[in-house]
Structure formats: C-alpha cells, structure tokens
Amino acid sequence: MFNFKSLVIAAALLLTAPIAWAQNSIYTVNINVDVTDVNAAAAREKAMNSAYRQAFDIVVRKLTTAQDAAKLSAMTDAQIINFIKEISVVSEKTSNVRYIADLQVTLNEQILKAYLQEKDIQTAVADKSKIIIIPIFREFESDAPLLWETQNLWLSAWQQRPIHESLVEIVPLPDTPVSKAEITAEQAQSYDAAALQEVALNNNANDVYVADAVFDGIEGLKITLTSLKSGQADVIRIPGDRKMAEHILARGVDEVSRKIENKVKNANIAQSKMQSTISAIYNYEKLSEWINVEKQLKSIPYVRKVQVDAMGAGKVQMKIDFVGTDERIWAALRNKGFNLKQYDNFYLLEY
C-alpha cells in the first residue's frame, strides 16, 4: 500500500520573496487565487488549499486521460498537500478579509508517479505534442468551404480558444501570409497530403487535423475530423440551434480538443508500455564532452536509463533503455542534435 510521504511544506513556501513567472517542468504550474473569508488568515489558508488542488488537477490531466484524472477528483485537501513540493509567490495582495495572489506550485514528481502507479493509472511519456488544426467551415453541405475568409466563424472560434496547460498543444493554423500560401480551403477539404505535410513541417507539428465543420440542418453542427498521420476520420455532432452559432462552435472547439487530447495521450500511454534497448558507442575527445552528452541523453523523456558498459581510450560503450517506438526515439535524439549510424548489432552515436 502506498504511504504518503510527510512533507515539511512551510520551509518550501518561499512566501517572502516574490519571483518572476517561470515554468520549466510539467510538474510546475502557475495559479491565480482570489479568496474572501472571515479574515485575511482564513482567506489565505483557503486560497492555498485551492492552489494546491488546482495544481494537482492540472498536472494529473497533463499526464493521463480525462477519465483517469476524474478518478482522483474526490481526494481531500489533506491528501493533496502531500504531493506539493514547493509553492512560491509571484505577487500577492491582502485586505482584512481577502487574499489575492499569483502563485507557482510544483508537485513532487516521484511521489505523484508512485501514487498513480499504485492506483493503476497509466501515464503518458512526459513530452509535448503539438497538433495543428485547420478549421474549414460551411453553412450548408453544398457550400464551398471557407478557411481564411472573415466569414469563417469556425476559425474565429478556434482563435478565441483559451490556452490550456497540457502536454498536448492544440492550436489553429496561424493566419499568416505563409500559412495562406501553404494551403487553401479546397486543399484542406480534399486532404491534399503534400500541402498538409508542408503545414506540419513548417509548424513543427506532430500531426495536423482538418476539422471540417458544417451546420447540419436543424440538428446543430457536424464536424468531420481527419488526421494527417493516421488518415482516420471521426464525426463529431454538436446539437443546438444554429441561431446560437457562437455557442455551438465554442462547444465544438472544446469537444474536438478533448477528443484529440485523449487520442494523443492514449497513444502515448500505449507506447509507454513498449520497452526497448539499443547498444551504442560514442567517441569523445574530452571527458567533459561525454558528461554533457550523457546529460543530454538522460534529459530525453523517452530515455529511461543510460548504462555505461565500458569506457576508455576516448570511447564509451553503453546501452540506452527507452520506451516507445524506434521512430519516436530517433526523432527525439535528432531534436537533441544526435545522429545514429547502425553497424551490425550496435550503433555509433554522434553529437
């Protein structure tokens, strides 16, 4: 049975030294609180409990699906505080009965991972995915699709979507001259692979989705969502009166975002169960060079372990344990500036 680790929170609060916003870990989130109570002390205590819970919910939803995150919604404030590693104040204001603050909350990665594992909640590899949405729109099935036109209410709905903290970054294709030269509404509707690949490449995206929205008679909104990577199409229906177009389209944005995020996380979770190992040799001139390379390798989310088997004469022989597909680890290595050359049963690692 998992035992909560007793944490001394007070020493980590850093409440007397305001800091600048910073967020370099998925376990660190920025929280705003505004709480009123019978006095300032009670308001502050309530605000801190609220900040802990918000941070916990945000981090858990980054790591797993909405369904699994919901399993933890009944946790008490006393339980949640055990996951808090640090809380820092960016700014704060108080009155006799009110406490307002911008806070930065960091969760304890090891404790959270152990708890989720005990609860059999699968987590995604902690790496970001970027998804580009191309929102094309028609009022009627027979209409020509709109993309860059001002009449495209569907694009406007995506542009107004609030930014959510998540490992899956879902953003509409930016309305720029470059984007307009890359793809037209007709190309998006016909799933022009070359144009979609160019969009993915130029936006450094893991996948591109065409979201084809059309008002479906009096039934509401019909969205056909198609992924460039899988070629799979899904149909999403949002019921409602088209006279309330803004409301229906906003709901459509939320539903599409939720569906894509869960798809990406489920695929990531499935890949997290795949364990692989490669043997590699790295040539170095100075020991400090190898120390930096090892640090870079260990910083890759998919790399679980770098085991040095032999070292000397400017060579390191190692095994790299990783999760996910070969394609994913190769891409992650390239993004870090590494190159792999295969020789029989081992690889030559270059940096």
Coordinates of N, CA, C and O in Angstrom, one line a residue, residues 6-17 44 52 81 84-89:
S6 N 5.4 12.4 4.4 CA 5.2 13.6 5.2 C 6.2 14.7 4.7 O 7.4 14.5 4.7
L7 N 5.6 15.8 4.3 CA 6.4 16.9 3.7 C 6.4 18.1 4.6 O 5.4 18.4 5.2
V8 N 7.5 18.7 4.8 CA 7.6 20.0 5.5 C 7.4 21.1 4.5 O 8.3 21.6 3.9
I9 N 6.1 21.5 4.4 CA 5.7 22.5 3.3 C 6.2 23.9 3.7 O 6.7 24.7 2.8
A10 N 6.2 24.2 5.0 CA 6.5 25.6 5.4 C 7.8 26.1 4.9 O 8.0 27.2 4.5
A11 N 8.9 25.2 5.0 CA 10.2 25.7 4.6 C 10.3 25.9 3.1 O 11.2 26.6 2.6
A12 N 9.4 25.3 2.3 CA 9.5 25.4 0.8 C 8.6 26.5 0.3 O 8.6 26.8 -0.9
L13 N 7.8 27.2 1.1 CA 6.8 28.1 0.6 C 7.4 29.3 -0.1 O 6.9 29.8 -1.0
L14 N 8.5 29.8 0.4 CA 9.2 31.0 -0.1 C 8.3 32.1 -0.3 O 8.3 32.9 -1.3
L15 N 7.4 32.4 0.7 CA 6.4 33.4 0.5 C 6.9 34.8 0.7 O 6.2 35.8 0.3
T16 N 8.1 35.0 1.2 CA 8.6 36.3 1.4 C 9.4 36.9 0.3 O 9.8 38.1 0.3
A17 N 9.7 36.1 -0.8 CA 10.5 36.5 -1.9 C 9.8 36.3 -3.2 O 9.8 35.2 -3.8
R44 N -6.3 33.3 3.2 CA -5.1 32.8 2.7 C -5.0 31.3 2.8 O -4.5 30.7 1.9
Y52 N -3.3 24.4 -4.3 CA -2.8 23.0 -4.3 C -3.6 22.1 -5.2 O -3.1 21.3 -6.0
I81 N -2.1 17.9 -0.3 CA -0.9 18.6 0.2 C 0.3 17.8 0.3 O 1.5 18.3 0.2
I84 N 2.7 18.2 -2.8 CA 3.2 19.5 -3.1 C 4.7 19.6 -2.6 O 5.0 19.3 -1.5
K85 N 5.5 19.9 -3.6 CA 7.0 20.0 -3.3 C 7.3 21.4 -2.9 O 8.2 21.7 -2.0
E86 N 6.7 22.4 -3.6 CA 7.1 23.8 -3.4 C 6.0 24.7 -3.9 O 5.3 24.4 -4.9
I87 N 5.8 25.8 -3.2 CA 4.9 26.9 -3.7 C 5.6 28.2 -3.5 O 6.2 28.5 -2.4
S88 N 5.6 29.0 -4.5 CA 6.3 30.3 -4.5 C 5.3 31.4 -4.9 O 4.4 31.2 -5.7
V89 N 5.5 32.6 -4.3 CA 4.6 33.7 -4.5 C 5.2 34.6 -5.6 O 6.4 35.0 -5.5

